[in-house]
Each structure stands twice: as C-alpha cells, then as structure tokens.
XYZ file of C-alpha atoms in Angstrom:
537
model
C 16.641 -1.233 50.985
C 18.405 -3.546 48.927
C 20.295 -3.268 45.618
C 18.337 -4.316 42.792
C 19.731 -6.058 38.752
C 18.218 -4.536 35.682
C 18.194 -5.426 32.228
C 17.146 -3.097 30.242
C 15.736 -4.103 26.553
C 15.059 -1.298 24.162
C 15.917 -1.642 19.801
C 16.050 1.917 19.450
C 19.624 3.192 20.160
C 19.132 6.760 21.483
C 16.062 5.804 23.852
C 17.949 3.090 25.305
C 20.650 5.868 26.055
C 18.365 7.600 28.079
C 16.714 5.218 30.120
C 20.306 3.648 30.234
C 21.434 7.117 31.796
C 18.484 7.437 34.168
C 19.175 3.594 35.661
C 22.849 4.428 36.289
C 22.327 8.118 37.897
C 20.522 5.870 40.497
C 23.486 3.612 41.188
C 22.732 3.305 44.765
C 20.208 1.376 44.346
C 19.992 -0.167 40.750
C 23.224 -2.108 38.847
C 22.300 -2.231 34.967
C 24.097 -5.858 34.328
C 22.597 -5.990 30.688
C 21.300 -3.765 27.869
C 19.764 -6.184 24.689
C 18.207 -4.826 21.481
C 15.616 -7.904 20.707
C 13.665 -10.000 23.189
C 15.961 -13.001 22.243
C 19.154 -11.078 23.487
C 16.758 -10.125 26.777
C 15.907 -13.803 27.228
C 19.746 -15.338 27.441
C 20.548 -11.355 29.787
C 17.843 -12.573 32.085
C 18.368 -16.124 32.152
C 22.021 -15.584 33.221
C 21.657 -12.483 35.307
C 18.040 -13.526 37.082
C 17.732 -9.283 37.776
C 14.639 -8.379 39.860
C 13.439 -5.614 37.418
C 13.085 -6.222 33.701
C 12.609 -2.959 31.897
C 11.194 -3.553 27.987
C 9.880 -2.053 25.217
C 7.141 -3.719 23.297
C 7.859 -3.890 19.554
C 11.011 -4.915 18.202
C 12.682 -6.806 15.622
C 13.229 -10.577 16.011
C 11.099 -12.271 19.368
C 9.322 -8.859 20.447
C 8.680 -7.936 24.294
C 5.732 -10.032 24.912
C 7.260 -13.137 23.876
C 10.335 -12.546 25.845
C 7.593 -12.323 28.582
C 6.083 -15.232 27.818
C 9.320 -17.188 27.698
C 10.798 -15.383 31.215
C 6.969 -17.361 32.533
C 8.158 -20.550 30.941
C 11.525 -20.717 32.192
C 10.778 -21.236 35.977
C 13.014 -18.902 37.115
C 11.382 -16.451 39.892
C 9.208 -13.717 37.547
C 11.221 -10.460 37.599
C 9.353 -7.082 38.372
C 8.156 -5.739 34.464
C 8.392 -2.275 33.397
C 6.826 -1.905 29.714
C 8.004 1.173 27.893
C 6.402 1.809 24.394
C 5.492 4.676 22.199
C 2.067 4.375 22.154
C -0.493 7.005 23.243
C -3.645 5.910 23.747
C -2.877 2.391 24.884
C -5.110 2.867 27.568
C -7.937 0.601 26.742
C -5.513 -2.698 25.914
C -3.546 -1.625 29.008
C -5.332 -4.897 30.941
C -3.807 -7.119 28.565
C -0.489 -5.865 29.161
C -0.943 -5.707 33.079
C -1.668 -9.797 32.340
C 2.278 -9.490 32.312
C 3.550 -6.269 33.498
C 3.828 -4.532 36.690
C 3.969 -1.333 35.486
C 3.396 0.759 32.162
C 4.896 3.828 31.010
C 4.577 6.159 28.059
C 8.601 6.702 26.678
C 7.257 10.437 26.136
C 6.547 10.843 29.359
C 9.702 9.753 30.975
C 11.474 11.856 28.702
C 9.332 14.750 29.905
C 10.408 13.744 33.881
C 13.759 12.337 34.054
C 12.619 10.754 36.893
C 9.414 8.791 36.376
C 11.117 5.533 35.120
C 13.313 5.392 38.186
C 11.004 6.643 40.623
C 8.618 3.495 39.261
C 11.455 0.894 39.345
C 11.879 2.148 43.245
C 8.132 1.258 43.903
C 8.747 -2.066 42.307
C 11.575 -3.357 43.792
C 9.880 -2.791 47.253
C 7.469 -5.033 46.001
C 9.820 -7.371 44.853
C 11.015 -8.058 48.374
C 7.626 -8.744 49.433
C 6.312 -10.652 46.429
C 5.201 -14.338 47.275
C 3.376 -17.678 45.918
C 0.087 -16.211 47.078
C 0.356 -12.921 45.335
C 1.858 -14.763 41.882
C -1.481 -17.091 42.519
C -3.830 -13.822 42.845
C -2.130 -12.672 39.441
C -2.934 -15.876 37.817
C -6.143 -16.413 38.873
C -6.660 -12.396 37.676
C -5.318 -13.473 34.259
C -7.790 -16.381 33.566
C -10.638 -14.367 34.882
C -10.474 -11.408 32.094
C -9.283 -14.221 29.552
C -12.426 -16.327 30.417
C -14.581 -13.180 29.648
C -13.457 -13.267 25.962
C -13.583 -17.008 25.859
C -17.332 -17.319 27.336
C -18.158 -14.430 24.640
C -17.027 -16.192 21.504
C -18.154 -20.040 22.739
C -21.822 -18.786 23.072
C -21.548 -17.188 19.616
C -19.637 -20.376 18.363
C -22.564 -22.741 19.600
C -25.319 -20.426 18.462
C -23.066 -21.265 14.598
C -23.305 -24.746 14.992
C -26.975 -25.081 17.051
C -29.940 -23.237 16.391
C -30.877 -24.404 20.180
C -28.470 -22.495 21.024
C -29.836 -19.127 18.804
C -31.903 -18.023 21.240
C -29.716 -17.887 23.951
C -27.498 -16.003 22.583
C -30.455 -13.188 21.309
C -31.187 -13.268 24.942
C -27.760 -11.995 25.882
C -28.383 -9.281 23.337
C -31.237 -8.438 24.956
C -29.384 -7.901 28.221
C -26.572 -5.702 26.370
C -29.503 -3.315 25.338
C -28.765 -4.584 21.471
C -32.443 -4.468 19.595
C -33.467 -7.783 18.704
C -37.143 -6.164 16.435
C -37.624 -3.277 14.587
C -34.357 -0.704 15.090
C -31.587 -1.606 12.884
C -28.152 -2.042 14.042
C -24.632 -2.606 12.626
C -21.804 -4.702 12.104
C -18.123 -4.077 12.122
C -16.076 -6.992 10.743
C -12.630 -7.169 11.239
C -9.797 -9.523 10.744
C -6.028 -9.273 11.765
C -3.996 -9.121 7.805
C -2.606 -12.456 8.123
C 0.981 -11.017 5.795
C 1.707 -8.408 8.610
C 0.923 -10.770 11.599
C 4.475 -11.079 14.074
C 3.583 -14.285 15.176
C 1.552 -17.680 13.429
C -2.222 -17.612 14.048
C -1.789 -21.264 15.893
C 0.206 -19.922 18.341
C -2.970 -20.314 20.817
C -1.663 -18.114 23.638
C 0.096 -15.580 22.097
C -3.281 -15.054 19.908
C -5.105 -14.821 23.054
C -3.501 -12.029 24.481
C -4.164 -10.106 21.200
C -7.424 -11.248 21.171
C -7.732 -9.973 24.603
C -6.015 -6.317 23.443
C -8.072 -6.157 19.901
C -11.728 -6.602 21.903
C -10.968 -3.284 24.894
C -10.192 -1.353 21.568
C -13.014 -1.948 20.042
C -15.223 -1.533 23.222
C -13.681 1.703 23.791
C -14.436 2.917 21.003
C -18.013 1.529 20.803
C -18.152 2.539 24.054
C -19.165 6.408 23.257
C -21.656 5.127 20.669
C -24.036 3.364 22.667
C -25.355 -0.220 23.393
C -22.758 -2.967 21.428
C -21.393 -6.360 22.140
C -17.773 -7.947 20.778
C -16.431 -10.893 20.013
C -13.464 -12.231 19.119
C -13.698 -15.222 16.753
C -10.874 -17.491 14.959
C -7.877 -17.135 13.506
C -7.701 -13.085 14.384
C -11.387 -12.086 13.728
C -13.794 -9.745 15.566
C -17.206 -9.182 15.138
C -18.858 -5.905 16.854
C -22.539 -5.341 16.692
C -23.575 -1.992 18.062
C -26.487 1.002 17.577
C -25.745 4.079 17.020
C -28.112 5.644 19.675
C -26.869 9.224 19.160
C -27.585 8.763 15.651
C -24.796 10.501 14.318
C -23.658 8.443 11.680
C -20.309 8.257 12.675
C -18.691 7.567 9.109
C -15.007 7.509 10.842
C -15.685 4.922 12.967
C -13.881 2.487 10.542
C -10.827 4.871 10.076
C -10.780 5.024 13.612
C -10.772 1.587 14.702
C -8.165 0.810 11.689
C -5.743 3.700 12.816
C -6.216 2.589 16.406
C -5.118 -1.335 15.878
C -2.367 0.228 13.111
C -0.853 2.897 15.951
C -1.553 0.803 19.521
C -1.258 -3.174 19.124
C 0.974 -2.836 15.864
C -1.349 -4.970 14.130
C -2.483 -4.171 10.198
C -6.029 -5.158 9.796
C -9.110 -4.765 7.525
C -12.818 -4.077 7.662
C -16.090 -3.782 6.645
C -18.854 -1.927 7.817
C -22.356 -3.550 8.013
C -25.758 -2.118 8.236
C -28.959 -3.662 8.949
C -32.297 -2.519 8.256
C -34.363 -4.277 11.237
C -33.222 -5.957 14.379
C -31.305 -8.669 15.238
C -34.194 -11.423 15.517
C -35.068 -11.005 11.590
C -31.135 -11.484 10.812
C -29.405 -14.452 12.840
C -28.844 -16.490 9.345
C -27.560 -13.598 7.624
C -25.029 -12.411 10.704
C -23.921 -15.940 10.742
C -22.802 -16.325 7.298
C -21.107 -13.083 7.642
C -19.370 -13.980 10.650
C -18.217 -17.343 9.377
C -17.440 -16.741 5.744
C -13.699 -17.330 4.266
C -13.631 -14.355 2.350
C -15.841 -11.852 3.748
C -13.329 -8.854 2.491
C -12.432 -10.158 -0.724
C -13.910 -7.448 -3.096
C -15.122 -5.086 -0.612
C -13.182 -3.926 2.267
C -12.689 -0.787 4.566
C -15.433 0.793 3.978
C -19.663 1.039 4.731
C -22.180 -1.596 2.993
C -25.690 -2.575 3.382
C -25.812 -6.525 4.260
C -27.878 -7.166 1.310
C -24.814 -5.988 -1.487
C -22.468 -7.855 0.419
C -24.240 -11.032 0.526
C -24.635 -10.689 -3.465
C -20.973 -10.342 -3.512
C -20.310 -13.244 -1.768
C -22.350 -15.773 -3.615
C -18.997 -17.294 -5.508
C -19.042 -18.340 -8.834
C -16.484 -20.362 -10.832
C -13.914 -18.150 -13.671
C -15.101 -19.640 -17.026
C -12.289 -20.734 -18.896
C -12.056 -18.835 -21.694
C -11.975 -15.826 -19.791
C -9.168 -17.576 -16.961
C -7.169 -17.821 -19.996
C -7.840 -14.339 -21.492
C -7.074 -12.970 -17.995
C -3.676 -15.182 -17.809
C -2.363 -13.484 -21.107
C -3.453 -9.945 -20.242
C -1.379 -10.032 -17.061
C 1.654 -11.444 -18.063
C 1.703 -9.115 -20.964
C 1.044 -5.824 -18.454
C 4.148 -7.718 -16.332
C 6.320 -7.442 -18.525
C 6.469 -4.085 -19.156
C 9.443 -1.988 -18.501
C 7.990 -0.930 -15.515
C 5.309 -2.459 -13.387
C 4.023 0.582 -12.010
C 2.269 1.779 -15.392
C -0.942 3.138 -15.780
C -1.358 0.025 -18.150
C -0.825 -2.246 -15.654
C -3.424 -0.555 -13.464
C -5.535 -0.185 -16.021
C -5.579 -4.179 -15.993
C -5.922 -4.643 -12.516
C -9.100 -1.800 -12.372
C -10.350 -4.042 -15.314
C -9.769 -7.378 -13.882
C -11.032 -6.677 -10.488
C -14.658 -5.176 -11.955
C -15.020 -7.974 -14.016
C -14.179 -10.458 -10.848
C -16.365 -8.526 -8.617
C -19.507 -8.355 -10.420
C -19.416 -11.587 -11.382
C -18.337 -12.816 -8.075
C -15.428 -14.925 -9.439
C -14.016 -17.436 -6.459
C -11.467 -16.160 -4.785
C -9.378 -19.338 -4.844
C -10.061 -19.370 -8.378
C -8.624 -15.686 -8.667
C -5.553 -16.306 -6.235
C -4.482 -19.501 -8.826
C -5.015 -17.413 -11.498
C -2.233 -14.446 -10.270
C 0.093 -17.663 -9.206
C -0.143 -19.423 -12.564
C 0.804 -16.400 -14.030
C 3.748 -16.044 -11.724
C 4.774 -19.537 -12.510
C 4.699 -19.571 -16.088
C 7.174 -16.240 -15.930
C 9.202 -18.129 -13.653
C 9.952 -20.641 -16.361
C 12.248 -17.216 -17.798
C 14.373 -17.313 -15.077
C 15.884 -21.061 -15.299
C 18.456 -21.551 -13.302
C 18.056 -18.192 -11.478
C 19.732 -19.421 -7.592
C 16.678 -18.299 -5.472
C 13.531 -19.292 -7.688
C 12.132 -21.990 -6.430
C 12.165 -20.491 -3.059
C 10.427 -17.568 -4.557
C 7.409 -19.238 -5.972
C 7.850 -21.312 -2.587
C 7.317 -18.101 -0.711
C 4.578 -16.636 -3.282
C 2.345 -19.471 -2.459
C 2.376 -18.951 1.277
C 1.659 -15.614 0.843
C -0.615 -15.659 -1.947
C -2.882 -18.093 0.794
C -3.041 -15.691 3.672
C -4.046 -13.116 1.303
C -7.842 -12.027 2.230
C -8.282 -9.107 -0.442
C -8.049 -9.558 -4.073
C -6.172 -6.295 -3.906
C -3.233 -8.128 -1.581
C -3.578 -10.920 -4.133
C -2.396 -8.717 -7.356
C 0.221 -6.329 -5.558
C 1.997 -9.743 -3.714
C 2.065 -11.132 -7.625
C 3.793 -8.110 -8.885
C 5.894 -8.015 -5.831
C 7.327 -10.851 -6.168
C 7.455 -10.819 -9.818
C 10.013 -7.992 -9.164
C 11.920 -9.892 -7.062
C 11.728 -12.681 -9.867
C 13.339 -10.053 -11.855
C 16.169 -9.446 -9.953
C 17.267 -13.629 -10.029
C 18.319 -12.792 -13.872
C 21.855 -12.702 -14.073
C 22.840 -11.756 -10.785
C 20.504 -9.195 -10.306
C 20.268 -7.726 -13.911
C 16.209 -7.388 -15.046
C 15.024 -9.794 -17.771
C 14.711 -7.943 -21.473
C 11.055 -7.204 -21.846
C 10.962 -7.525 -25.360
C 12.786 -10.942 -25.301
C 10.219 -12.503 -22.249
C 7.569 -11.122 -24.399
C 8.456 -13.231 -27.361
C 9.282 -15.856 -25.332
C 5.358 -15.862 -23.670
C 4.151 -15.607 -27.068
C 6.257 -18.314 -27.958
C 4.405 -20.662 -25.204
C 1.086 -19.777 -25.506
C 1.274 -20.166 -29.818
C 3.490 -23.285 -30.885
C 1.428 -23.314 -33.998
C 3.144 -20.238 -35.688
C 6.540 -21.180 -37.911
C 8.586 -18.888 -35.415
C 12.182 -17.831 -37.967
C 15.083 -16.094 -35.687
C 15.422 -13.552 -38.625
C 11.661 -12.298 -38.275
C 11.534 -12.613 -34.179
C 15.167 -10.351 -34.331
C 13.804 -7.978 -36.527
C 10.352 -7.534 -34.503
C 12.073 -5.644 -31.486
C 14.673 -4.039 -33.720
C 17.565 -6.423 -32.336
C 20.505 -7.732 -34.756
C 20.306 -11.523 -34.777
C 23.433 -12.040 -32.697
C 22.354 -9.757 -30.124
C 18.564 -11.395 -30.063
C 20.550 -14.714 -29.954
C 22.624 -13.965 -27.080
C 19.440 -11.972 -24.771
C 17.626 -15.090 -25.508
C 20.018 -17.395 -24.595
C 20.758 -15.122 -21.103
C 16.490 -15.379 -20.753
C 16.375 -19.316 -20.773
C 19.358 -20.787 -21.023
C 19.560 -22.292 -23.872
C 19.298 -21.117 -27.686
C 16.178 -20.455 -29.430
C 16.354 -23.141 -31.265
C 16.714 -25.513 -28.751
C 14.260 -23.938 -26.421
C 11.606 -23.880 -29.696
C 11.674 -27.418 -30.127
C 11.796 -28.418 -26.454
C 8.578 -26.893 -26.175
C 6.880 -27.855 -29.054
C 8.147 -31.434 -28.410
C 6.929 -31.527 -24.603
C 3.305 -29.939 -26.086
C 3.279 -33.059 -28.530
C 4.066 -35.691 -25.512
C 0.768 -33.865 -23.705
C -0.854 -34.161 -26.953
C 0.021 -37.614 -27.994
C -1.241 -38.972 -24.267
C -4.441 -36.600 -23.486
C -5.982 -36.704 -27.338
C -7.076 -38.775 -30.248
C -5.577 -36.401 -32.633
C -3.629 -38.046 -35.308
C 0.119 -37.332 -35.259
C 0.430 -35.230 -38.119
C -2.276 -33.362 -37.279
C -0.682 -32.748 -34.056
C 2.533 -32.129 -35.966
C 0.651 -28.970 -37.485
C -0.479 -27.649 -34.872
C 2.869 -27.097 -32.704
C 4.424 -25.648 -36.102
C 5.977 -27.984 -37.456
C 5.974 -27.734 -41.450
C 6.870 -31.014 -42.506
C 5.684 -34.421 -40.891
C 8.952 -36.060 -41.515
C 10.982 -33.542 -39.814
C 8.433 -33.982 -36.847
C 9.293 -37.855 -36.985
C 12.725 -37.649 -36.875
C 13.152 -34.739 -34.347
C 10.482 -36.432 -31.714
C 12.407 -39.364 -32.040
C 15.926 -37.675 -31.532
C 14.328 -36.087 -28.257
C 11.744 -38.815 -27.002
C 13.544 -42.298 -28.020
C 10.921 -43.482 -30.104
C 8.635 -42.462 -32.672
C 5.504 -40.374 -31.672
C 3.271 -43.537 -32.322
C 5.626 -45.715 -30.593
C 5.303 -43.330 -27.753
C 1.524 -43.069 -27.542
C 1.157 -46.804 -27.592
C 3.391 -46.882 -24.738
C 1.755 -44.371 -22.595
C 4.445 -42.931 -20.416
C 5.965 -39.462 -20.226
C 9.451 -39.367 -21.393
C-alpha cells in the first residue's frame, strides 16, 4: 500500500490534538503535512500539499468546512478522499447532504471512544483513493443532481401552482398520492424560515443554499416521518413549508420545539416557526396555504408557537401606524433608551406595550422596523463625531432589514444603541440626564430653554451641565440651541405659509428682532430673503 498526505482541519485545539495523535501513531502509512484551524487555512494546506485524505470538521470560524469543500471542487485539482468529523448526534437524517461531498462521516465522540475508528476509516479510503477514476467522480455527480433535483421538482410544482391556478390541481393531485387529505380531515402546517441575522453565508449564494436546503428538508421528513402522511418543500430565500396529518392523533405539541432544537443542534442554523392548523382538507384551502406560504412577514407578531389559520390571517392583514401614534411611540422609546440601564423593567414594560398595540392593530412591519431606526438615528445625532457612527447606523439598517420578528426588530435597536453608547468619548456612556434634555430639546424648540433652569433640573452646577453637554454634542448649549432652532426655521420657512414671526414663536424665540438678526448671522440673509430664494442653506 502506498503512503498517503493528510491535512487535518479542526478549530478546536484539544480535538485536533487527538485526531492529530491518532494520524501520527499510524506513520507507516499516513504523513500529516498540515494542521489548519479555519477552512481558509485548509484551502491554501491543500492547494499546496494536494494530500489524498482531507480530514474536517464542519463548523468553524471564518470559511467553515463545507465551503472549503466547495472551493477544493472549484479548484481543479484531483478531489481528495473527505473525512467529516463534527459534534453532532443525530445528524443522521442530513447525512445525504453531506455524503454530496464526503466520503466518510464520523461522530468526534465516537472516535474518542475507539482510538482507532478515524484511522481505521482513513485506511479504507485511501484504498479507494488508488482506485478512484473519471467514471466513479461521474457516478458521484450524477448521484448529487439526482437527490438535488428531488428538492428542486418539489418546490417548482408548488412555485407554478403560486403563479397558475392551472397548475392548482396538479399539485392537489400529488397530495393525493402522498396520502395528504384533500376533503374533510384537517391537516397542518409548519412554517419555517432560516433567521436571516444568524445565517453563515448570504441567501444568494445559490449553491451553498442548496445544500442547506437539501439538509433542512431530511430533518423535517424525519421527523414528520413518525407522524404520518406529510409532504415538504423548500421555498426561497431559506423557507420550508411542511404539510402533514397527525394520523396517530396525538397532538404532538413538541413538534415545534423539536424541529427548532434539531436545526439549532445539527445544521447550526437558528430558525423560527409557526404552527398551522386547518379545520378541513386541503381542496377548501389552496388560497389560504398560498398566502401563507408566500407572505413577507408571516412571523412578524406570532412566531414559535401553534395557531389556527384563521388568527393568523387576521394578523397579517397590515395596516399603516397613524401618525400621531408613530410619533407618540418615537418619544416613548427614546425616553425608555435612555435610561441608565436598558435592561429595566420600564423598558420592557414599553416594548410589552408597544408590541400589543402593533399586533392588534396589525401595524406594517416596515412601518414598525422605520420606526425603531428613526429612533436610533435621532440618538445618534448625541454622539457627533463619535469615530465608528456612521458605520453603526450603516450596520443597524442591514440588520434591522433581515429582521423577520418584531421581537428581533426592538432587541437589534437596543443592541446597537449600546454599542452607540460606547462611541462617547472613547468608550465612556453618554449622561442620561444630559441626552434626555437634549431629546427634549429636539422634539420642543418652542419652550425658552435658560442654562440656569436646565442645570438645576438634574441637580448639576452650571459648569458641570456646561461641560457634559458640550462632551454630548460637541458644541455648547448655546450654540447647539440655536443651530437647531435655526435649521427648524429653514424647514419651516420652505415647507409652510407661516409668517416669519409666527415661526419665530414657535422655535422659542422671544423677540422677532433677535430672530432677524441671528437667522441672518447663521443663514446669510434674512428669513424672507431666504424663503423667496428657496434653497437650503
């Protein structure tokens, strides 16, 4: 027999001692020319070394196993013999979608438990590494498109039966022929979607979404399996749709804690739910699967946990945020923020509060996501020149757009508020009292703000208000005062007919002459001048 190159790729230090031991107490057969902690490191090991036998774990940090896989396929170089070593138990089920890449899978438990199970499988490997040619690397292929196309053929005939209602009864037919009831029984519905903020790779990475695609449908139909007659589906951008029936009629109520715990503990993958019933057969409910199946927010207010079809579709009937209340909701949050602590029971208290009120009147969930980030932004505006803030609110809007619970919605918005936080000075929190003013300060210009009375609100000595303030925004209170109440006058001047003095009033300022002559200091030109002009200074 020949002597065989290993790399071995493993982030966890002590494991990769072991199997690094195991390899090199078979040194008559096996040279380890490479240990790496990250697929990246494994990529440039094999690339230079070409070894015959690639031993890997599947989750690390940086490119993970599979996509060192994936990138080993697209480099051209002759495929290497794959040993897959990972933690998980009960894997069984997404095995196939690992085999799409792997030679062999092991349990790291169980070669712990026999010393000599990860070198007796590299033996059996490396034979076949002699003997592996084109025609077997073609059999593999043509093995891989065949359980792909399964999935694929699956989700295009519920696709078309979306767009065509030609195509509706086709698809009832394959119900049919998957034992599903199409009159009278009811069935159920488990919904699930991938949490885009905990997802390892982009959702338009096609193939890499495949595979998990692939992995995410054998759970579910192993676990549906037991239950009795179901069909699943994988749909876009990391959904899955299961229909089943319950023939044993036990209820099952930890089906959904089951099916989240087994995504969570064998693919890796955070994901959430919801739990469908249906009263009569499929036939009397293709419109109402459909828009259940296809809507954007189908876990929004409700999620991880049993509903009848009828509540949710009540629920998902959007409706715009009035304005008065969008406003009333903009204050109450930033005020809860900017507490000492955000983890208060007042802060809950709001969110509880904010959350009934958006659920039962089914407030638009992009209307509720730019709420929390306007809120965000206008506390940003206390951090000015903080190095690292506009890549925060940056950030907070990608995030804030994956988001598919309202729940993820508020606790990204407080998360990153606390990282706003830390921008102040170096890392140093921003005075609560002090932002407080400050927001009251921008949302009423029409109050005759004195430093003396603001000072002695919060119990501070003048030159100590004067110097937290300054720290807050940068500049003095006075100067921060009038830039805002001259910026609310531009807006004022250009988007109304009031008359200038009135507008003069209502940003604070107690004399109209002293309005005059400070717009004009700041602007250029007189506030009439400026109007007549129409451009923003």
């Amino acid at each position: 027999m020949n002597h065989y190159r290993v790399v071995l790729v493993e982030d966890e230090i002590p494991a990769r001692t072991v199997f690094r031991h195991f390899i090199e107490e078979r040194a008559d057969l096996f040279t380890l020319v490479g240990e790496a902690e990250d697929g990246r490191d494994g990529l440039e090991l094999f690339l230079k070394h070409k070894p015959e036998l690639v031993v890997t774990d599947i989750t690390m940090p940086g490119m993970n196993g599979l996509e060192m896989l994936r990138e080993i396929e697209r480099s051209g170089v002759r495929a290497p013999q794959i040993i897959i070593l990972t933690c998980h138990q009960d894997f069984h089920y997404a095995q196939q979608a690992i085999h799409l890449k792997a030679a062999s899978y092991l349990i790291k438990d169980d070669c712990l438990s026999d010393p000599g199970l990860l070198t007796r499988t590299m033996e059996e490997l490396a034979v076949l590494a002699d003997s592996r040619d084109e025609t077997r690397d073609n059999y593999l292929q043509l093995e891989q498109q065949v359980r792909l196309s399964e999935v694929e053929i699956e989700q295009s005939l519920f696709l078309d039966m979306l767009r065509s209602p030609a195509a509706e009864a086709k698809w009832l037919r394959s119900l049919e022929e998957s034992q599903l009831p199409l009159h009278g029984q009811g069935f159920k519905t488990l919904l699930l979607e991938l949490d885009r903020n905990s997802l390892r790779f982009p959702l338009d990475q096609l193939e890499e979404l495949k595979l998990w695609q692939f992995a995410g449908v054998n759970v579910l139909k192993e676990l549906l399996g037991s239950i009795g007659p179901h069909k699943v589906i994988a749909l876009d951008k990391g959904r899955f749709l299961a229909l089943y029936t319950d023939t044993l009629r036990t209820g099952r109520p930890s089906l959904l804690e089951q099916v989240l715990e087994s995504f969570a503990a064998n693919l890796k993958m955070r994901c959430i739910a919801l739990l469908c019933s249906f009263e009569q057969g499929l036939g009397e409910w293709p419109e109402a699967l459909k828009r259940l199946a296809s809507a954007p927010y189908p876990f929004f207010y409700r999620c991880d946990e049993s509903i009848g079809i009828g509540e949710w579709e009540q629920l998902s009937s959007f409706q715009r945020i009035p304005e008065p209340l969008s406003r009333f909701w903009s204050k109450v949050l930033k005020k809860a923020l900017l507490e000492p602590h955000l983890n208060t029971a007042a802060l809950e208290q709001e969110r509880l509060s904010l959350y009934r009120q958006a659920m039962e009147q089914s407030w638009d969930p992009e209307q509720v996501k730019s709420l929390y980030l306007r809120v965000f932004l206008d506390m940003s505006h206390n951090v000015i020149g903080a190095d690292g803030g506009a890549e925060l609110e940056a950030d907070l809007r990608k995030k804030i757009e994956r988001c598919q619970t309202f729940n993820s919605v508020h606790e990204m918005t407080c998360d990153y508020f606390r990282k706003l936080q830390q921008l102040q000075e170096g890392g140093r929190k921003i005075d609560a009292s002090i932002t407080r003013i400050i927001q009251q300060m921008r949302e009423d210009l029409s109050y005759p703000y004195k430093l003396e009375e603001l000072a002695a609100s919060i119990n501070y000595s003048v030159p100590y208000f004067s110097s937290m303030f300054k720290k807050a925004v940068g500049e003095s209170f006075i100067q921060y005062l009038t830039r805002l109440r001259i910026e609310q006058a531009k807006l004022l001047l250009l988007t109304t007919d009031q008359k200038t003095f009135e507008i003069s009033e209502s940003i604070g300022f107690e004399n109209y002459r002293s309005f005059n002559r400070i717009f004009k200091k700041e602007a250029g030109v007189s506030p009439s001048d400026y109007r007549r002009q129409g451009t923003v200074m």
